[in-house]
GROMACS .gro file of C-alpha atoms in nm:
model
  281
    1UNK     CA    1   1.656  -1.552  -4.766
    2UNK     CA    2   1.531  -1.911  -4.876
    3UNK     CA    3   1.514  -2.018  -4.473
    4UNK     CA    4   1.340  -1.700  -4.432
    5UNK     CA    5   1.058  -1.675  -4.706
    6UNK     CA    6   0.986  -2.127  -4.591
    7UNK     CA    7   0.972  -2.059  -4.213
    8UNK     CA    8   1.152  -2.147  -3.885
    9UNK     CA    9   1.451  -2.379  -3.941
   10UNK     CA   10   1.467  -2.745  -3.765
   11UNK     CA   11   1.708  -2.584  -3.519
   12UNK     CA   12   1.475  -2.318  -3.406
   13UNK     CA   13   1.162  -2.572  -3.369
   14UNK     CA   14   1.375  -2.755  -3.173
   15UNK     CA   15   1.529  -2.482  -2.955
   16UNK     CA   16   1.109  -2.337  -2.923
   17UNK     CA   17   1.032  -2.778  -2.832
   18UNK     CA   18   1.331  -2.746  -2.568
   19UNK     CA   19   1.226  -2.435  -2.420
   20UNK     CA   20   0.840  -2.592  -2.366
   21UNK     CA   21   0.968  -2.897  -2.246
   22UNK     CA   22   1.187  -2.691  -2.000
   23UNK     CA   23   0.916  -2.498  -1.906
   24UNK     CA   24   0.661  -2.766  -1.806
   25UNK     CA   25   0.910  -2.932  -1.663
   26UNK     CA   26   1.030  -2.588  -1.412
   27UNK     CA   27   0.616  -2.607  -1.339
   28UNK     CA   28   0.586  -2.977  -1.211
   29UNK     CA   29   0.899  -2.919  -1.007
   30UNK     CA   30   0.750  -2.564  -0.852
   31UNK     CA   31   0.460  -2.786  -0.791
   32UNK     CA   32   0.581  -3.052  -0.610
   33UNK     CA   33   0.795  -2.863  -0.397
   34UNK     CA   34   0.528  -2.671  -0.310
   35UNK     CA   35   0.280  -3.000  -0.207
   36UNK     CA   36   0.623  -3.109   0.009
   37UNK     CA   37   0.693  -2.821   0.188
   38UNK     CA   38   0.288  -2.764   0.231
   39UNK     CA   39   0.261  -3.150   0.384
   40UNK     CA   40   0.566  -3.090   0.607
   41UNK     CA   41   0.423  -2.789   0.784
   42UNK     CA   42   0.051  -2.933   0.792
   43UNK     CA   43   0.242  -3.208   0.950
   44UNK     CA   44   0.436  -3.032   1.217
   45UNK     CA   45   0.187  -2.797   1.324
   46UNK     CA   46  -0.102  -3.054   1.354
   47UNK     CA   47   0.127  -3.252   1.544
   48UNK     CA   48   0.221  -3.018   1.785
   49UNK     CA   49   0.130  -3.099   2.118
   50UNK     CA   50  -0.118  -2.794   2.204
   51UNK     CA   51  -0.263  -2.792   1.820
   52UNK     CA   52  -0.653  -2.867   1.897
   53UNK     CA   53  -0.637  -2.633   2.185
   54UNK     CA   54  -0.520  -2.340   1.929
   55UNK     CA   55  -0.749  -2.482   1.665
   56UNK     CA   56  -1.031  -2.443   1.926
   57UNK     CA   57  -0.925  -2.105   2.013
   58UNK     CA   58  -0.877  -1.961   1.691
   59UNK     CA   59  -1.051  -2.147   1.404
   60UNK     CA   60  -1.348  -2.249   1.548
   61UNK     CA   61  -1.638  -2.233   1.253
   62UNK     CA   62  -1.970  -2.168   1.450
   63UNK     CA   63  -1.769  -1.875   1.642
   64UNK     CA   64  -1.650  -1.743   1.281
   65UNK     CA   65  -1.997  -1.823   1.101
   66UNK     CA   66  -2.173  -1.594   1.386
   67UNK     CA   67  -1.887  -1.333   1.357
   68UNK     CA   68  -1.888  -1.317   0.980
   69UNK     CA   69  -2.165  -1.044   0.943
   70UNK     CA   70  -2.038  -0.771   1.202
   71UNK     CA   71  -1.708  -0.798   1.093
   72UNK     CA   72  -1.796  -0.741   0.725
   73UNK     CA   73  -2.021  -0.432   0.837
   74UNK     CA   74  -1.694  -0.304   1.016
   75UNK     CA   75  -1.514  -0.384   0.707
   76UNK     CA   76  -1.729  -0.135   0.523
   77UNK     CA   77  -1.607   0.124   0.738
   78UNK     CA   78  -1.249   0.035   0.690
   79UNK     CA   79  -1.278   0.075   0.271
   80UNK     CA   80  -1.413   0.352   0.275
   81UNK     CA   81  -1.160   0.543   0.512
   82UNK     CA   82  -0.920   0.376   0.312
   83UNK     CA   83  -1.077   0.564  -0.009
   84UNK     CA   84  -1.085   0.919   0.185
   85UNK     CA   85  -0.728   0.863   0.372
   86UNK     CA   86  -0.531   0.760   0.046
   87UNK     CA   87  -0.679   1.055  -0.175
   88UNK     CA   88  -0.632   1.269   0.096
   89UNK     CA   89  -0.216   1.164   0.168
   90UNK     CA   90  -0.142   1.169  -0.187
   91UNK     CA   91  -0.311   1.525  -0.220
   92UNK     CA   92  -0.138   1.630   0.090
   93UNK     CA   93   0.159   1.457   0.014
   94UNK     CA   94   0.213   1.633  -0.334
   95UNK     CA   95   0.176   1.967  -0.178
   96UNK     CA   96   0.456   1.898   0.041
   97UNK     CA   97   0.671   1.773  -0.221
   98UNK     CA   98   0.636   2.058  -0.431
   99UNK     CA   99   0.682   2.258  -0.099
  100UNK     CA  100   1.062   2.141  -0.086
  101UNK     CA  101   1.169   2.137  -0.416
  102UNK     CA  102   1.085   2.523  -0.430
  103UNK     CA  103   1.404   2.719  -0.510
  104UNK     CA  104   1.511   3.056  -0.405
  105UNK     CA  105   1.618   3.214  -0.071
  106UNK     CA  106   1.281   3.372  -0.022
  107UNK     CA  107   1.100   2.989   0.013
  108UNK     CA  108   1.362   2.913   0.258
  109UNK     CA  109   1.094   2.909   0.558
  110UNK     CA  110   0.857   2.697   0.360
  111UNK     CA  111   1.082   2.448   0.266
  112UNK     CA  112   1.193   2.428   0.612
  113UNK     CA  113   0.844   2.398   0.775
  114UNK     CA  114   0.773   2.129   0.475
  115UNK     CA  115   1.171   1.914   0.606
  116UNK     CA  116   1.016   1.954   0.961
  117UNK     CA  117   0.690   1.816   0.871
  118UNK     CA  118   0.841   1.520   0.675
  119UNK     CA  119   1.132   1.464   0.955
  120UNK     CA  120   0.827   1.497   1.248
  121UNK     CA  121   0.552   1.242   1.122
  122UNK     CA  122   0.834   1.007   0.924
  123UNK     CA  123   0.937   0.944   1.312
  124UNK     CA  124   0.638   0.920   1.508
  125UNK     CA  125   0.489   0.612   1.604
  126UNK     CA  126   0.152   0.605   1.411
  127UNK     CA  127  -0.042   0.482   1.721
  128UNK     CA  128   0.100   0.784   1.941
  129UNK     CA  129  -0.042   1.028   1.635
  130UNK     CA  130  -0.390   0.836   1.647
  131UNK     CA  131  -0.417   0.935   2.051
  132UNK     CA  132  -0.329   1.268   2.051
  133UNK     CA  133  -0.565   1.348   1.801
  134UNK     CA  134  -0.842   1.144   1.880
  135UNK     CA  135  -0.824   1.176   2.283
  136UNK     CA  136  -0.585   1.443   2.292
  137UNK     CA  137  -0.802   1.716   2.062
  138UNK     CA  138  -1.080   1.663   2.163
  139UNK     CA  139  -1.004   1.753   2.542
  140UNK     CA  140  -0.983   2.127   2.392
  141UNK     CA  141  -1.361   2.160   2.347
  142UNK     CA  142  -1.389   2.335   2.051
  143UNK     CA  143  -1.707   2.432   1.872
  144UNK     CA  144  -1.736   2.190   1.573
  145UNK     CA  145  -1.475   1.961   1.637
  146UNK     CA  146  -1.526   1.660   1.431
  147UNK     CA  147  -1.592   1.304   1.504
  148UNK     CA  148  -1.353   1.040   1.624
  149UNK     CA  149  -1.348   0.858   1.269
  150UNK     CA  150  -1.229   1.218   1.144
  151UNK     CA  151  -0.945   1.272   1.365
  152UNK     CA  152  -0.833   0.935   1.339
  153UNK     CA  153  -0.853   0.947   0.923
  154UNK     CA  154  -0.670   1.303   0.997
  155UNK     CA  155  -0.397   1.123   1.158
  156UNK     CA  156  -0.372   0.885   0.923
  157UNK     CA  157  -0.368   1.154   0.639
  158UNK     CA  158  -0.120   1.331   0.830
  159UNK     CA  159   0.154   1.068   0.924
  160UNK     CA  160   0.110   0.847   0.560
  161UNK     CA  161   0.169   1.218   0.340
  162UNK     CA  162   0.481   1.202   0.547
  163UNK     CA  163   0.608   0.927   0.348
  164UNK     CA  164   0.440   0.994   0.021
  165UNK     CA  165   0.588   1.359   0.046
  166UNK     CA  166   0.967   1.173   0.009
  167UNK     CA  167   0.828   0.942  -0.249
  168UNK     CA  168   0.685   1.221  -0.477
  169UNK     CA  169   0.968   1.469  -0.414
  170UNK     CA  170   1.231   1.164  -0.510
  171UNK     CA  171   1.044   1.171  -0.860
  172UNK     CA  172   1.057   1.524  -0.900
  173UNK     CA  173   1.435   1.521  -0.857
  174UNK     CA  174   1.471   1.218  -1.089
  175UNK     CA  175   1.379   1.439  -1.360
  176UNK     CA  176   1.660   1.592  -1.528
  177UNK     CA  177   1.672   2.009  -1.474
  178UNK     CA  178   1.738   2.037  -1.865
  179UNK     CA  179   1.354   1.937  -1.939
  180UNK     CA  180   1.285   2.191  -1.705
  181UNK     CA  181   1.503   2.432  -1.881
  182UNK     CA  182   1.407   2.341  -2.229
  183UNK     CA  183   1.033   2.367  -2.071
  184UNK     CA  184   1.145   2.738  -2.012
  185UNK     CA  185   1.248   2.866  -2.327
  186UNK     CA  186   0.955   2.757  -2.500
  187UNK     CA  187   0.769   3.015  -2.308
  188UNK     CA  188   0.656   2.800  -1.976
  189UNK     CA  189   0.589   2.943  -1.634
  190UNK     CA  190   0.815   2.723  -1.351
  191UNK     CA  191   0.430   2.634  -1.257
  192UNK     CA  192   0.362   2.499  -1.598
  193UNK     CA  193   0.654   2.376  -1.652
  194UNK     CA  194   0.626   2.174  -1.345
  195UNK     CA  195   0.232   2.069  -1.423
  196UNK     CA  196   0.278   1.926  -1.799
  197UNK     CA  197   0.652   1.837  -1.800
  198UNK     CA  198   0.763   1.727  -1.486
  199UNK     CA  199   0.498   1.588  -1.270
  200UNK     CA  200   0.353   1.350  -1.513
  201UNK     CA  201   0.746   1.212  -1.534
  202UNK     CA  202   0.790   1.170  -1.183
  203UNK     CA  203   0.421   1.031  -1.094
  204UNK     CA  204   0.447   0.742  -1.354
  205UNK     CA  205   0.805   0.680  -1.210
  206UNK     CA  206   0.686   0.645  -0.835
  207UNK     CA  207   0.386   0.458  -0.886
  208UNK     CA  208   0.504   0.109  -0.793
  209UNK     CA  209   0.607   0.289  -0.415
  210UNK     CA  210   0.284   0.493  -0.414
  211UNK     CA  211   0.103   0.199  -0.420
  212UNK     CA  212   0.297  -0.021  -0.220
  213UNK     CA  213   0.213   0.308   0.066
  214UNK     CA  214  -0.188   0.255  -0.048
  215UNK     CA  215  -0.142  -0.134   0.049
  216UNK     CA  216   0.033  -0.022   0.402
  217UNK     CA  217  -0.230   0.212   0.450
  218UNK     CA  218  -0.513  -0.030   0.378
  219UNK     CA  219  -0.366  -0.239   0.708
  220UNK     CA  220  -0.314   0.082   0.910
  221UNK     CA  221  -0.697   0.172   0.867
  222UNK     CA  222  -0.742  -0.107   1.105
  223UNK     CA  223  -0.564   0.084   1.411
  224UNK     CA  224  -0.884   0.373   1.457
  225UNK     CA  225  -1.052   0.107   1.615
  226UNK     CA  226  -0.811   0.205   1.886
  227UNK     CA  227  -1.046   0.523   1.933
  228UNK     CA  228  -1.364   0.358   1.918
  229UNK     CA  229  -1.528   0.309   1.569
  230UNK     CA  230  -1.653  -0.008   1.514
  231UNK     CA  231  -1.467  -0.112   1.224
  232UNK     CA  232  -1.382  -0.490   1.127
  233UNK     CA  233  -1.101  -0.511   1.391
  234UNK     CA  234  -1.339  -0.358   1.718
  235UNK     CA  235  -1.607  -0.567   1.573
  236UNK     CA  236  -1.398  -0.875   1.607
  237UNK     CA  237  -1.296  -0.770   1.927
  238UNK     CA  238  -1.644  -0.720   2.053
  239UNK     CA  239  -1.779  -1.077   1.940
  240UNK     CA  240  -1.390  -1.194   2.078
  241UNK     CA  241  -1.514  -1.069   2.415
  242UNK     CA  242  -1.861  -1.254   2.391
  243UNK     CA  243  -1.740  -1.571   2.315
  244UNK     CA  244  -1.442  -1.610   2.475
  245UNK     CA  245  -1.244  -1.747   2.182
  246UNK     CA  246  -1.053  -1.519   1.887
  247UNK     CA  247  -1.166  -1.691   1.583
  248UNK     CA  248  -1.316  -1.351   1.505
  249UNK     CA  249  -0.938  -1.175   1.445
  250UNK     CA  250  -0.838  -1.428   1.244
  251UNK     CA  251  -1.156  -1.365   1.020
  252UNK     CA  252  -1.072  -1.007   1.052
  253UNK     CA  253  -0.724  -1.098   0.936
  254UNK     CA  254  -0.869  -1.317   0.610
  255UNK     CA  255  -1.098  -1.028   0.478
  256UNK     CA  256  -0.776  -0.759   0.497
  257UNK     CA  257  -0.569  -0.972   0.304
  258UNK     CA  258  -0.837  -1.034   0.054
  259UNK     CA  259  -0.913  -0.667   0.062
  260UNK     CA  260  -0.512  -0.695  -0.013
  261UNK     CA  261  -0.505  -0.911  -0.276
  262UNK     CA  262  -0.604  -0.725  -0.603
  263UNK     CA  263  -0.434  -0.383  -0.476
  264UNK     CA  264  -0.087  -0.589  -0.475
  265UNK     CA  265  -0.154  -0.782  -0.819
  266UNK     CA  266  -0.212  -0.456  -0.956
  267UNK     CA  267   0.123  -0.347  -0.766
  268UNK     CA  268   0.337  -0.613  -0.910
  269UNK     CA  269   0.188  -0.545  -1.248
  270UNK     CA  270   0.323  -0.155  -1.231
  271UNK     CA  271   0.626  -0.217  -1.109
  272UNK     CA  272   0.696  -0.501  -1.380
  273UNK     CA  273   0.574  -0.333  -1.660
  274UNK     CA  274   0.820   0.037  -1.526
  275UNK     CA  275   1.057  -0.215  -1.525
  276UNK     CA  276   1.019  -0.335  -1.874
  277UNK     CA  277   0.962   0.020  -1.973
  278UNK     CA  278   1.283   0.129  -1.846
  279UNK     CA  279   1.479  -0.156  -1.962
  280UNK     CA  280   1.311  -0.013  -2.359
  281UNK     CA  281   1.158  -0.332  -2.439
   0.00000   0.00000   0.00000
């Protein structure tokens, strides 16, 4: 009690001294490793025989100075299909989920059009769906058929929801049936049940993949330049074809992962603190 009421004992300050030391010392080794390995490869790629040939070809500053502008404008375009597309998988997706985890004899053809759906756009090639919808569709001529950037969002929608379907569904099962059933005999609907008890379980337990899908899906964006909307990719491959020289992909390539950057901190930060969470800290 006397150790407790006068503070910390000698052996814990110390064991707290030890663990700082330990710690700045775990830092300056992280560090240095990190400068040696960093000089070794500025070393052998700088030295490589063909180096200012590549450097000419693909960081050349004028080339990405003049290239800067379009490819931001085209960037613009890919954020905000990346807004539209991920509401509209995880929307989509959640149907679907729901879709196959219905029970009873009578949903047997809706859970089986929901399995085929999942099985058909899980497998496909997402470049294959882009085509058929954006060059494929529109061959039928219909009144009001929608714009390029539509279809290709649409195909998007349709083959990420895929994917997001088995991630939502996986945290529908992880719940155990008896919160369900307890749900139940306090007087809940299935449909309530599964609104208040269940789904806000299972979405805080899938987050970390849901957004690890959003960070996949803010790279595929990039592929409905394929069709023909200028977004950053095209618009690197139009000032590509001007000057020759493909400086403009690589600065392409530096806004995505910037784009990237603060969607996978926040990642990491979800799926350490469900960690900690389920550990009970």
């Amino acid at each position: 009690m006397t150790g407790l009421a006068d503070g910390p004992t000698q052996a814990q300050l110390d064991r707290i001294a030890w663990r700082r030391r330990q710690t700045v010392r775990s830092i300056l080794v992280a560090a240095l490793s990190t400068a040696v390995v960093g000089a070794l490869l500025v070393v052998a790629i700088t030295g490589a025989p063909g180096w200012d040939r590549v450097r000419q070809s693909f960081l050349d500053p004028s080339i990405a100075a003049d290239a800067l502008p379009d490819v931001l404008r085209g960037l613009w375009l890919n954020i905000r299909l990346l807004v539209f597309c991920a509401i509209g998988s995880l929307g989509l997706g959640l149907v679907i989920a729901l879709l196959r985890t219905l029970r009873g004899p009578v949903f047997f053809p809706v859970r089986a059009l929901a399995v085929s759906y999942t099985y058909t756009f899980r497998g496909l090639p997402l470049i294959i769906v882009i085509y058929v919808l954006t060059l494929g569709v529109p061959g039928l001529r219909l009144q009001g058929m929608p714009s390029v950037l539509v279809l290709g969002g649409a195909a998007l929608v349709l083959t990420y929801s895929g994917y997001i379907a088995e991630v939502f569904r996986a945290g529908i099962e992880s719940v155990h049936p008896s919160q369900i059933a307890a749900a139940r005999s306090l007087g809940l609907t299935y449909r309530q049940a599964m609104r208040h008890v269940v789904l806000p379980q299972a979405v805080r337990r899938v987050a970390p993949p849901l957004l690890n899908d959003t960070v996949a899906l803010q790279k595929d964006v990039g592929l409905v330049s394929l069709a023909g909307p200028i977004d950053a990719v095209r618009a690197a491959q139009i000032s590509t074809a001007e000057h020759f020289n493909y400086t403009p992909y690589i600065v392409a390539g530096v806004l995505f992962v910037l784009l990237a950057i603060p969607l996978i901190a926040v990642t990491d930060w979800v799926t350490v603190r469900a960690a900690r969470r389920q550990a009970g800290r």
